[in-house]
CSV table of C-alpha atoms in Angstrom, one decimal:
chain,number,residue,atom,x,y,z
R,1292,MET,CA,-90.2,66.9,-43.2
R,1293,SER,CA,-86.9,68.0,-44.8
R,1294,PRO,CA,-83.8,68.9,-43.0
R,1295,MET,CA,-84.3,72.4,-44.1
R,1296,ASN,CA,-87.7,72.6,-42.4
R,1297,TYR,CA,-86.1,71.1,-39.3
R,1298,SER,CA,-83.6,73.9,-39.3
R,1299,VAL,CA,-86.3,76.5,-39.6
R,1300,LEU,CA,-88.2,75.0,-36.7
R,1301,ASN,CA,-85.2,75.3,-34.5
R,1302,SER,CA,-84.9,78.9,-35.4
R,1303,THR,CA,-88.5,79.7,-34.6
R,1304,THR,CA,-88.3,78.0,-31.3
R,1305,ALA,CA,-85.2,79.9,-30.4
R,1306,LYS,CA,-86.9,83.1,-31.1
R,1307,LYS,CA,-89.8,82.3,-28.9
R,1308,LEU,CA,-87.5,81.5,-26.0
R,1309,GLN,CA,-85.6,84.7,-26.2
R,1310,THR,CA,-86.7,85.9,-22.9
R,1311,PRO,CA,-85.5,84.3,-19.7
R,1312,LEU,CA,-88.9,84.3,-18.3
R,1313,LYS,CA,-90.3,82.3,-21.2
R,1314,ALA,CA,-87.5,79.9,-21.0
R,1315,SER,CA,-88.2,79.3,-17.4
R,1316,VAL,CA,-91.8,78.7,-18.1
R,1317,PHE,CA,-90.9,76.4,-20.8
R,1318,LEU,CA,-88.6,74.4,-18.7
R,1319,LEU,CA,-91.1,74.2,-15.9
R,1320,THR,CA,-93.7,73.0,-18.3
R,1321,THR,CA,-91.4,70.4,-19.5
R,1322,VAL,CA,-90.8,69.2,-16.0
R,1323,ILE,CA,-94.5,68.9,-15.3
R,1324,LEU,CA,-95.1,67.0,-18.5
R,1325,ALA,CA,-92.3,64.6,-17.8
R,1326,SER,CA,-93.7,63.9,-14.4
R,1327,CYS,CA,-97.0,63.0,-16.1
R,1328,GLY,CA,-95.4,60.1,-17.9
R,1329,LEU,CA,-93.7,61.5,-20.9
R,1330,ASP,CA,-90.4,59.7,-20.6
R,1331,SER,CA,-90.0,56.7,-22.9
R,1332,SER,CA,-92.8,57.9,-25.3
R,1333,SER,CA,-91.4,61.4,-25.5
R,1334,THR,CA,-88.0,60.0,-26.2
R,1335,SER,CA,-89.4,58.0,-29.1
R,1336,TYR,CA,-91.1,61.1,-30.4
R,1337,TYR,CA,-87.9,62.9,-30.3
R,1338,THR,CA,-86.0,60.3,-32.1
R,1339,SER,CA,-88.6,60.2,-34.9
R,1340,PRO,CA,-89.0,63.8,-35.9
R,1341,SER,CA,-90.9,62.9,-39.1
R,1342,GLU,CA,-93.9,62.0,-37.0
R,1343,VAL,CA,-94.2,65.4,-35.5
R,1344,PRO,CA,-97.6,67.0,-36.4
R,1345,SER,CA,-97.4,69.4,-39.3
R,1346,SER,CA,-97.5,72.6,-37.3
R,1347,PRO,CA,-94.4,74.2,-38.4
R,1348,GLY,CA,-94.7,77.1,-36.2
R,1349,THR,CA,-94.7,75.0,-33.2
R,1350,GLU,CA,-92.4,72.4,-34.4
R,1351,ASN,CA,-89.3,74.5,-34.6
R,1352,PRO,CA,-89.0,75.1,-31.0
R,1353,GLY,CA,-85.6,74.5,-29.5
R,1354,THR,CA,-86.3,70.9,-29.0
R,1355,GLU,CA,-83.9,69.9,-31.7
R,1356,ASN,CA,-81.1,72.3,-31.3
R,1357,PRO,CA,-81.8,73.8,-28.0
R,1358,GLY,CA,-78.6,75.2,-26.9
R,1359,THR,CA,-80.7,75.2,-23.9
R,1360,GLU,CA,-81.0,71.5,-24.0
R,1361,THR,CA,-77.7,70.4,-22.8
R,1362,PRO,CA,-76.1,73.7,-22.0
R,1363,ASP,CA,-74.9,74.7,-18.7
R,1364,THR,CA,-77.8,77.0,-18.6
R,1365,GLU,CA,-80.1,74.1,-18.3
R,1366,THR,CA,-78.5,72.6,-15.3
R,1367,PRO,CA,-77.2,75.7,-13.5
R,1368,ASP,CA,-78.7,76.8,-10.3
R,1369,THR,CA,-79.8,80.0,-12.0
R,1370,GLU,CA,-82.0,77.9,-14.3
R,1371,THR,CA,-84.0,76.4,-11.6
R,1372,PRO,CA,-84.3,79.3,-9.2
R,1373,ASP,CA,-87.4,80.1,-7.3
R,1374,THR,CA,-88.3,82.5,-10.0
R,1375,GLU,CA,-89.0,79.5,-12.3
R,1376,THR,CA,-92.3,78.7,-10.9
R,1377,PRO,CA,-94.0,82.1,-11.2
R,1378,ASP,CA,-97.6,81.8,-12.4
R,1379,THR,CA,-97.2,84.9,-14.3
R,1380,GLU,CA,-95.5,83.0,-17.0
R,1381,THR,CA,-98.1,80.4,-17.5
R,1382,PRO,CA,-101.0,82.7,-18.4
R,1383,ASP,CA,-99.0,83.9,-21.3
R,1384,THR,CA,-100.5,83.7,-24.7
R,1385,GLU,CA,-97.9,81.2,-25.6
R,1386,THR,CA,-99.1,78.6,-23.4
R,1387,PRO,CA,-102.3,78.2,-25.3
R,1388,ASP,CA,-100.4,76.5,-27.9
R,1389,THR,CA,-101.6,73.4,-26.4
R,1390,GLU,CA,-101.8,71.9,-29.8
R,1391,THR,CA,-98.2,71.2,-30.0
R,1392,PRO,CA,-96.9,73.1,-27.1
R,1393,ASP,CA,-93.3,73.2,-26.7
R,1394,THR,CA,-94.1,71.0,-23.9
R,1395,GLU,CA,-94.7,68.1,-26.2
R,1396,THR,CA,-91.3,68.1,-27.7
R,1397,PRO,CA,-89.7,70.1,-25.1
R,1398,ASP,CA,-86.6,69.6,-23.4
R,1399,THR,CA,-88.4,66.9,-21.6
R,1400,GLU,CA,-87.1,64.6,-24.2
R,1401,THR,CA,-83.5,65.3,-23.5
R,1402,PRO,CA,-83.9,67.6,-20.7
R,1403,ASP,CA,-81.5,67.8,-18.0
R,1404,THR,CA,-83.7,65.5,-16.3
R,1405,GLU,CA,-82.7,62.9,-18.7
R,1406,THR,CA,-79.0,63.4,-18.6
R,1407,PRO,CA,-79.1,65.7,-15.7
R,1408,ASP,CA,-76.4,66.1,-13.3
R,1409,THR,CA,-78.4,63.8,-11.3
R,1410,GLU,CA,-77.7,61.1,-13.8
R,1411,THR,CA,-74.1,61.5,-13.6
R,1412,PRO,CA,-74.0,63.8,-10.8
R,1413,ASP,CA,-71.2,64.1,-8.4
R,1414,THR,CA,-73.3,61.7,-6.4
R,1415,GLU,CA,-72.8,59.2,-9.1
R,1416,THR,CA,-69.1,59.2,-9.0
R,1417,PRO,CA,-68.8,61.1,-5.8
R,1418,ASP,CA,-66.0,60.8,-3.4
R,1419,THR,CA,-68.3,58.4,-1.7
R,1420,GLU,CA,-67.8,56.0,-4.6
R,1421,THR,CA,-64.1,56.0,-4.3
R,1422,PRO,CA,-63.8,57.8,-1.1
R,1423,ASP,CA,-61.1,57.5,1.3
R,1424,THR,CA,-63.3,55.0,3.0
R,1425,GLU,CA,-62.9,52.8,0.0
R,1426,THR,CA,-59.2,52.7,0.1
R,1427,PRO,CA,-58.8,54.2,3.5
R,1428,ASP,CA,-55.9,53.5,5.6
R,1429,THR,CA,-58.1,50.8,7.0
R,1430,GLU,CA,-57.9,49.1,3.6
R,1431,THR,CA,-54.2,48.9,3.4
R,1432,PRO,CA,-53.4,50.1,6.8
R,1433,ASP,CA,-50.6,49.0,8.8
R,1434,THR,CA,-52.9,46.4,10.0
R,1435,GLU,CA,-53.1,45.0,6.5
R,1436,THR,CA,-49.5,44.5,5.9
R,1437,PRO,CA,-48.4,45.1,9.5
R,1438,ASP,CA,-45.7,43.4,11.1
R,1439,THR,CA,-48.3,40.8,12.0
R,1440,GLU,CA,-48.7,39.9,8.3
R,1441,THR,CA,-45.1,39.2,7.6
R,1442,PRO,CA,-43.9,39.6,11.1
R,1443,ASP,CA,-40.9,38.0,12.5
R,1444,THR,CA,-43.3,35.3,13.4
R,1445,GLU,CA,-43.8,34.5,9.7
R,1446,THR,CA,-40.3,34.0,8.9
R,1447,PRO,CA,-39.0,34.0,12.4
R,1448,ASP,CA,-35.9,32.6,13.5
R,1449,THR,CA,-37.8,29.5,14.0
R,1450,GLU,CA,-38.4,29.2,10.2
R,1451,THR,CA,-34.9,29.6,9.1
R,1452,PRO,CA,-33.3,30.0,12.4
R,1453,ASP,CA,-29.9,29.1,13.3
R,1454,THR,CA,-31.4,25.8,13.9
R,1455,GLU,CA,-32.3,25.4,10.2
R,1456,THR,CA,-28.9,25.9,8.8
R,1457,PRO,CA,-27.0,25.9,12.0
R,1458,ASP,CA,-23.6,24.8,12.5
R,1459,THR,CA,-25.1,21.3,12.7
R,1460,GLU,CA,-26.1,21.3,9.0
R,1461,ASN,CA,-23.1,22.8,7.5
R,1462,PRO,CA,-21.2,23.2,10.6
R,1463,ASP,CA,-17.6,22.6,11.3
R,1464,THR,CA,-18.8,19.0,11.5
R,1465,GLU,CA,-19.8,19.0,7.9
R,1466,ASN,CA,-16.8,20.6,6.4
R,1467,PRO,CA,-14.9,20.6,9.5
R,1468,ASP,CA,-12.8,18.1,11.1
R,1469,THR,CA,-15.8,15.7,10.6
R,1470,GLU,CA,-16.6,16.7,7.0
R,1471,ASN,CA,-13.4,18.4,6.2
R,1472,PRO,CA,-12.2,17.2,9.4
R,1473,ASP,CA,-10.1,14.6,10.2
R,1474,THR,CA,-13.4,12.4,9.8
R,1475,GLU,CA,-14.9,14.3,6.4
R,1476,THR,CA,-11.8,15.3,4.5
R,1477,PRO,CA,-10.7,11.7,4.6
R,1478,GLU,CA,-7.3,11.2,5.9
R,1479,PRO,CA,-4.8,10.9,3.1
R,1480,VAL,CA,-4.3,7.4,1.9
R,1481,PRO,CA,-1.2,6.0,3.5
R,1482,ARG,CA,1.8,6.1,1.1
R,1483,ASN,CA,4.1,3.2,1.1
R,1484,PRO,CA,7.6,4.6,1.4
R,1485,ASP,CA,10.2,3.6,-1.1
R,1486,VAL,CA,12.9,2.6,1.4
R,1487,ALA,CA,15.4,-0.1,1.5
R,1488,VAL,CA,15.9,-2.7,4.2
R,1489,ASP,CA,18.7,-2.4,6.7
R,1490,SER,CA,21.9,-3.0,4.7
R,1491,GLU,CA,23.6,-4.4,7.8
R,1492,MET,CA,22.7,-7.9,9.0
R,1493,THR,CA,21.5,-8.5,12.4
R,1494,GLY,CA,19.8,-11.2,14.4
R,1495,PHE,CA,19.3,-13.2,17.6
R,1496,GLN,CA,20.7,-16.4,18.9
R,1497,SER,CA,20.4,-18.7,22.0
R,1498,SER,CA,23.1,-21.2,22.9
R,1499,ALA,CA,22.6,-23.9,25.5
R,1500,PHE,CA,25.6,-25.6,27.0
R,1501,SER,CA,25.5,-28.6,29.3
R,1502,SER,CA,28.0,-30.9,31.1
R,1503,LEU,CA,28.1,-34.1,33.2
R,1504,LYS,CA,29.9,-34.6,36.4
R,1505,ALA,CA,30.4,-38.2,35.5
R,1506,ASN,CA,32.8,-37.1,32.7
R,1507,SER,CA,35.3,-35.6,35.1
R,1508,SER,CA,38.9,-36.8,35.0
R,1509,THR,CA,42.2,-36.0,36.5
R,1510,PHE,CA,42.7,-33.4,33.8
R,1511,LYS,CA,39.3,-31.7,34.1
R,1512,LYS,CA,36.5,-31.6,36.6
R,1513,PHE,CA,32.9,-31.1,35.4
R,1514,GLU,CA,29.5,-30.5,37.0
R,1515,ASP,CA,26.0,-31.4,36.1
R,1516,ALA,CA,24.9,-28.3,34.6
R,1517,ILE,CA,22.9,-26.6,31.8
R,1518,GLY,CA,22.0,-23.1,30.8
R,1519,TYR,CA,21.8,-20.5,28.1
R,1520,VAL,CA,21.9,-17.4,30.3
R,1521,ALA,CA,20.0,-15.2,27.8
R,1522,ILE,CA,19.1,-14.7,24.2
R,1523,ARG,CA,21.8,-12.6,22.6
R,1524,ASP,CA,21.5,-10.2,19.7
R,1525,ASP,CA,23.9,-8.9,17.1
R,1526,ALA,CA,25.6,-6.4,19.5
R,1527,SER,CA,26.0,-8.7,22.4
R,1528,SER,CA,29.6,-9.0,23.7
R,1529,PHE,CA,31.6,-8.6,26.9
R,1530,THR,CA,34.9,-8.0,28.4
R,1531,GLU,CA,33.9,-8.3,32.1
R,1532,THR,CA,31.9,-10.8,34.2
R,1533,GLU,CA,30.0,-10.7,37.4
R,1534,VAL,CA,28.9,-13.4,39.9
R,1535,VAL,CA,25.2,-14.0,40.0
R,1536,THR,CA,23.5,-16.1,42.6
R,1537,SER,CA,20.5,-18.1,41.4
R,1538,ALA,CA,17.2,-18.6,43.3
R,1539,ASP,CA,18.5,-22.0,44.6
R,1540,GLY,CA,21.7,-20.4,45.9
R,1541,VAL,CA,24.0,-21.5,43.2
R,1542,GLU,CA,26.6,-18.9,42.1
R,1543,SER,CA,27.8,-18.5,38.6
R,1544,GLU,CA,30.0,-16.2,36.5
R,1545,VAL,CA,27.9,-14.2,34.0
R,1546,PRO,CA,29.2,-11.8,31.3
R,1547,VAL,CA,28.3,-8.2,31.4
R,1548,ASP,CA,27.0,-7.2,27.9
R,1549,ASN,CA,28.9,-4.2,26.6
R,1550,ARG,CA,26.9,-3.9,23.4
R,1551,GLU,CA,29.9,-3.8,21.2
R,1552,GLY,CA,29.5,-7.0,19.3
R,1553,ASP,CA,28.9,-7.8,15.7
R,1554,ASN,CA,27.7,-11.4,15.7
R,1555,PHE,CA,25.8,-11.6,12.3
R,1556,THR,CA,27.7,-10.7,9.2
R,1557,ALA,CA,26.8,-13.2,6.5
R,1558,PHE,CA,24.4,-16.0,5.6
R,1559,ASP,CA,27.2,-18.5,5.2
R,1560,LYS,CA,29.2,-17.7,8.4
R,1561,GLY,CA,28.2,-17.6,12.0
R,1562,VAL,CA,29.5,-17.5,15.5
R,1563,VAL,CA,28.3,-19.5,18.5
R,1564,ARG,CA,28.6,-17.3,21.6
R,1565,GLY,CA,29.4,-20.1,24.0
R,1566,ASP,CA,31.8,-17.7,25.7
R,1567,MET,CA,28.7,-15.7,26.9
R,1568,VAL,CA,27.3,-18.9,28.4
R,1569,GLN,CA,30.4,-20.5,30.1
R,1570,PRO,CA,33.0,-17.8,30.1
R,1571,ALA,CA,35.3,-19.9,32.4
R,1572,SER,CA,35.5,-22.8,29.9
R,1573,VAL,CA,35.0,-21.1,26.5
R,1574,LYS,CA,37.2,-18.1,26.1
R,1575,ALA,CA,36.1,-16.9,22.7
R,1576,PRO,CA,33.2,-17.1,20.2
R,1577,ILE,CA,33.1,-20.3,18.1
R,1578,ALA,CA,33.1,-19.6,14.4
R,1579,VAL,CA,31.2,-22.0,12.2
R,1580,ASN,CA,30.4,-22.6,8.5
R,1581,LEU,CA,26.7,-22.4,8.1
R,1582,GLN,CA,26.7,-23.8,4.6
R,1583,ALA,CA,28.3,-27.0,5.6
R,1584,ASP,CA,26.2,-29.9,6.7
R,1585,SER,CA,28.8,-30.7,9.3
R,1586,GLY,CA,32.1,-29.4,10.5
R,1587,THR,CA,34.8,-29.4,13.2
R,1588,VAL,CA,36.4,-26.3,14.8
R,1589,LYS,CA,38.7,-25.8,17.7
R,1590,VAL,CA,37.3,-24.3,20.9
R,1591,ASP,CA,39.4,-21.9,22.8
R,1592,ALA,CA,39.3,-23.3,26.3
R,1593,GLY,CA,42.5,-21.6,27.4
R,1594,LEU,CA,44.4,-24.9,27.3
R,1595,GLY,CA,46.5,-24.3,24.3
R,1596,SER,CA,46.1,-25.6,20.8
R,1597,PHE,CA,47.1,-29.2,21.7
R,1598,LEU,CA,44.6,-29.6,24.6
R,1599,ASN,CA,41.8,-27.4,23.4
R,1600,PRO,CA,38.8,-29.5,22.5
R,1601,ASP,CA,37.0,-29.7,19.2
R,1602,PHE,CA,33.5,-28.7,18.4
R,1603,ASN,CA,32.0,-31.3,16.1
R,1604,TYR,CA,28.7,-29.8,14.7
R,1605,LYS,CA,26.0,-30.0,12.2
R,1606,ALA,CA,24.2,-27.0,10.6
R,1607,VAL,CA,20.7,-26.8,9.2
R,1608,TYR,CA,19.1,-23.7,8.0
R,1609,GLN,CA,16.3,-22.2,5.9
R,1610,ASN,CA,16.6,-19.1,3.7
R,1611,PHE,CA,13.7,-16.7,3.0
R,1612,ASP,CA,14.8,-15.1,-0.3
R,1613,SER,CA,18.0,-13.2,0.4
R,1614,GLN,CA,16.4,-11.4,3.4
R,1615,MET,CA,16.2,-13.8,6.3
R,1616,GLN,CA,17.7,-17.1,7.5
R,1617,VAL,CA,16.8,-19.3,10.4
R,1618,GLY,CA,18.8,-22.3,11.5
R,1619,HIS,CA,20.4,-24.7,14.0
R,1620,VAL,CA,24.0,-25.4,14.9
R,1621,TYR,CA,24.3,-28.3,17.3
R,1622,GLY,CA,26.9,-30.9,18.3
R,1623,ILE,CA,29.4,-32.0,20.9
R,1624,ILE,CA,32.5,-30.5,22.3
R,1625,ASN,CA,35.0,-33.3,22.6
R,1626,SER,CA,38.5,-33.6,23.9
R,1627,SER,CA,40.9,-36.3,22.8
R,1628,VAL,CA,42.1,-36.4,26.4
R,1629,VAL,CA,38.9,-36.3,28.5
R,1630,GLY,CA,36.2,-37.3,26.0
R,1631,ASP,CA,32.9,-35.4,25.6
R,1632,VAL,CA,33.1,-32.1,27.5
R,1633,SER,CA,29.7,-30.5,26.6
R,1634,ARG,CA,26.6,-30.6,24.5
R,1635,VAL,CA,25.9,-27.5,22.5
R,1636,ALA,CA,22.6,-26.5,21.0
R,1637,ASN,CA,22.4,-23.2,19.2
R,1638,VAL,CA,19.5,-21.6,17.3
R,1639,TYR,CA,19.5,-18.3,15.4
R,1640,VAL,CA,17.7,-16.0,13.1
R,1641,GLN,CA,19.6,-13.4,11.0
R,1642,GLY,CA,19.0,-11.1,8.0
R,1643,HIS,CA,18.2,-7.6,6.8
R,1644,LEU,CA,15.7,-6.0,9.1
R,1645,THR,CA,12.7,-4.1,7.7
R,1646,ASN,CA,13.2,-0.3,7.5
R,1647,GLN,CA,11.4,1.4,10.4
R,1648,ALA,CA,9.5,3.6,7.9
R,1649,ASP,CA,7.9,0.5,6.5
R,1650,ILE,CA,6.9,-0.6,10.0
R,1651,ASP,CA,5.2,2.8,10.5
R,1652,TYR,CA,3.4,2.5,7.2
R,1653,LEU,CA,2.1,-0.9,8.2
R,1654,LYS,CA,0.5,0.6,11.2
R,1655,GLN,CA,-1.7,2.7,8.9
R,1656,VAL,CA,-3.1,0.0,6.6
R,1657,ASN,CA,-5.5,-2.8,7.4
R,1658,ASP,CA,-5.8,-1.5,11.0
R,1659,GLY,CA,-2.2,-2.3,11.5
R,1660,LYS,CA,-2.8,-6.0,11.4
R,1661,ALA,CA,-1.1,-8.8,9.4
R,1662,SER,CA,-0.9,-12.5,9.4
R,1663,TYR,CA,2.0,-14.8,8.7
R,1664,THR,CA,2.3,-18.5,8.0
R,1665,GLY,CA,5.4,-20.6,7.6
R,1666,ASN,CA,7.7,-23.2,9.1
R,1667,ALA,CA,9.1,-24.0,12.6
R,1668,THR,CA,11.8,-26.3,14.0
R,1669,TYR,CA,12.1,-28.0,17.4
R,1670,ILE,CA,14.9,-29.8,19.1
R,1671,GLU,CA,15.0,-31.5,22.5
R,1672,ASN,CA,17.4,-33.7,24.6
R,1673,ILE,CA,19.8,-30.7,24.7
R,1674,HIS,CA,21.4,-31.8,28.0
R,1675,LEU,CA,24.5,-33.9,27.7
R,1676,GLY,CA,23.0,-36.4,30.1
R,1677,ASP,CA,19.8,-36.8,28.0
R,1678,THR,CA,19.2,-39.8,25.9
R,1679,GLY,CA,17.2,-39.9,22.7
R,1680,ALA,CA,17.3,-38.0,19.4
R,1681,PHE,CA,19.2,-34.8,19.4
R,1682,GLU,CA,18.3,-33.2,16.1
R,1683,PRO,CA,15.8,-30.7,14.8
R,1684,VAL,CA,12.3,-31.6,13.6
R,1685,ASN,CA,10.2,-29.6,11.3
R,1686,GLY,CA,6.8,-28.2,12.0
R,1687,SER,CA,4.5,-25.3,10.9
R,1688,SER,CA,3.9,-21.8,12.2
R,1689,SER,CA,1.2,-19.2,12.1
R,1690,PHE,CA,1.2,-15.7,13.5
R,1691,ASN,CA,-1.1,-12.7,14.0
R,1692,VAL,CA,0.7,-9.4,14.2
R,1693,ASP,CA,-0.8,-6.1,15.4
R,1694,PHE,CA,1.6,-3.3,14.5
R,1695,VAL,CA,-0.6,-0.7,16.2
R,1696,ASN,CA,-0.7,-2.5,19.5
R,1697,ASN,CA,2.8,-3.9,19.1
R,1698,SER,CA,1.9,-7.5,19.7
R,1699,VAL,CA,2.9,-10.8,18.1
R,1700,LYS,CA,1.0,-14.0,18.8
R,1701,GLY,CA,1.8,-17.3,17.2
R,1702,GLU,CA,1.5,-21.0,17.4
R,1703,LEU,CA,4.0,-23.7,16.4
R,1704,THR,CA,2.7,-27.1,15.6
R,1705,PHE,CA,4.6,-30.4,15.3
R,1706,ASN,CA,3.8,-34.0,14.7
R,1707,GLY,CA,5.5,-36.9,16.5
R,1708,ASP,CA,6.3,-38.3,19.9
R,1709,PHE,CA,8.5,-36.0,22.1
R,1710,LYS,CA,9.9,-36.1,25.6
R,1711,TYR,CA,9.6,-32.5,26.5
R,1712,MET,CA,7.1,-31.1,24.0
R,1713,PRO,CA,4.1,-29.2,25.5
R,1714,ALA,CA,0.7,-30.7,25.4
R,1715,GLY,CA,-0.8,-31.1,22.0
R,1716,ASN,CA,2.5,-30.8,20.3
R,1717,LYS,CA,1.9,-27.0,20.2
R,1718,ILE,CA,4.1,-24.2,21.4
R,1719,GLY,CA,2.6,-20.8,22.0
R,1720,ILE,CA,4.6,-17.7,21.2
R,1721,LYS,CA,3.9,-14.2,22.6
R,1722,ALA,CA,6.0,-11.1,22.2
R,1723,THR,CA,6.0,-7.4,22.2
R,1724,ILE,CA,7.1,-5.4,19.1
R,1725,ASP,CA,9.8,-2.8,19.6
R,1726,GLY,CA,10.5,-1.0,16.4
R,1727,ASN,CA,11.3,-3.8,13.8
R,1728,THR,CA,12.1,-6.5,16.4
R,1729,PHE,CA,10.2,-8.3,19.1
R,1730,ALA,CA,10.8,-10.2,22.3
R,1731,GLY,CA,8.8,-11.8,25.1
R,1732,LYS,CA,8.2,-14.7,27.4
R,1733,ALA,CA,5.1,-16.8,28.0
R,1734,ASN,CA,4.5,-20.3,29.3
R,1735,ASP,CA,8.2,-20.7,30.3
R,1736,ILE,CA,9.3,-19.9,26.7
R,1737,ASP,CA,11.6,-17.0,25.9
R,1738,THR,CA,11.4,-15.7,22.4
R,1739,ALA,CA,13.0,-13.0,20.2
R,1740,GLY,CA,12.9,-12.1,16.5
R,1741,GLY,CA,12.3,-9.5,14.0
R,1742,PHE,CA,10.7,-8.4,10.7
R,1743,TYR,CA,12.8,-8.8,7.6
R,1744,GLY,CA,12.6,-7.7,4.0
R,1745,GLU,CA,10.7,-4.8,2.5
R,1746,ASP,CA,7.3,-4.1,4.1
R,1747,ALA,CA,8.0,-6.7,6.8
R,1748,GLN,CA,7.6,-9.5,4.3
R,1749,PHE,CA,9.1,-12.0,6.6
R,1750,LEU,CA,8.8,-12.8,10.3
R,1751,GLY,CA,11.5,-14.8,11.9
R,1752,GLY,CA,12.7,-15.7,15.4
R,1753,ILE,CA,13.9,-18.2,17.9
R,1754,TYR,CA,12.6,-19.6,21.2
R,1755,GLN,CA,14.1,-21.3,24.2
R,1756,HIS,CA,12.4,-23.1,27.0
R,1757,ALA,CA,13.3,-21.7,30.4
R,1758,SER,CA,11.7,-23.0,33.6
R,1759,VAL,CA,14.0,-20.5,35.5
R,1760,GLU,CA,15.7,-17.4,34.4
R,1761,GLY,CA,18.5,-18.1,31.9
R,1762,GLY,CA,17.5,-21.8,31.9
R,1763,LYS,CA,20.1,-22.6,34.5
R,1764,GLY,CA,19.7,-26.2,35.6
R,1765,THR,CA,21.6,-29.2,36.7
R,1766,THR,CA,20.4,-32.5,35.6
R,1767,PRO,CA,18.5,-33.3,32.4
R,1768,GLY,CA,15.0,-31.9,32.4
R,1769,THR,CA,15.9,-29.0,34.6
R,1770,GLY,CA,16.6,-25.4,33.6
R,1771,THR,CA,15.9,-25.6,29.9
R,1772,LYS,CA,14.6,-28.6,27.9
R,1773,PHE,CA,14.2,-27.6,24.3
R,1774,GLN,CA,14.6,-24.8,21.7
R,1775,GLY,CA,13.7,-24.0,18.1
R,1776,THR,CA,13.2,-21.5,15.3
R,1777,PHE,CA,10.3,-20.2,13.2
R,1778,GLY,CA,10.1,-18.4,9.9
R,1779,ALA,CA,7.0,-17.2,8.2
R,1780,THR,CA,5.8,-15.1,5.2
R,1781,LYS,CA,3.2,-12.3,5.3
R,1782,GLN,CA,-0.1,-13.3,3.8
């Protein structure tokens, strides 16, 4: 069949279905035939128009171009009214065309029943397909992303609460006075001040004087006596005295220190303050040459130049750079008229004291601790009535210093046989620091000294045995029995 014939067939069919009634009958017939099984076969028939029987008159129905096939008139409600099923239509002479009734290739092939609204009706994609029930409020309701989904309980204060990054994590203890505190921002490194030592010299000395009653004469009466009264410093001096009664009831004249002295002025010159020990017999300080191994000087005893005794002495010393010196001046006061008047034993330390700023600096380093080692001297038989060697012996010294707690502890060690040396030939030193000097008493030993040179490079001092205050005694072995010096370098 040619395309042209197919076109004519469509035209003929259209003419036959001009009346609504006929169209209705035709549609009804189509439905009936479809229900009888003409679904897949009729579709095949429709898609192969060349197989249609050669009844042209019946082949051109609106099966091929039925505007009625897919028009709205096929699926409208007016198309399938109750008037569709009247029997008055079926008896028509048109229905006899049973040969190739329009019902064979009717709209049953592509009737609305094939792609009817029921195929893609509103029920196919109805609101029930994507109804509100599909994405209702119950789908993403407040219960879906409610506060219970990401509630405060999800990221509550317990998740990143103040306890997560509290002041304990980055608190004032992290950057505070523990992180940036005086514990986290580390304390600045102590800075060693660039300061000079004390330009003026200063120091300490102790002078023991003794006498024997047996040496009395018609010109001078003596007593058995010994004493040093006190350790004197650079400023010690007096113009007045007072009478002091000792524990055993003995009265003595003692100078009242007016703090106006200047006893240490040079490493080669010194003064022995015998006048502050026996003011009645010695009227003025005794000047000595520290650089000489020995010497003789007049002692002002108030007797005039002819009768005043001489002080025959020896001097030994040790220098620590140009900053400190320790030494002994010892000898006999002798009169050409009465003989030996007194035995004198003097020990001293002098030099340039460390600047206080350096002492403060040392408190900030190494926990304020320092150790020193060096030399020591010892002399005994300092009473005029004593027998045996009367000269210094050398030993060693070691000290532990705590600048923070202001303490000095040391030990002096000697070798040899001694009359009055403590057990083990060891002498313990204990003192309290006051600025750049120290003083103390322990185990019947008075001590005083200081720190000399930059950064307290040197430690030096003197010590004096004192069984009673001031070492005041009578016969040998009472009051005070020995004395000495120590000088050490910081390690």
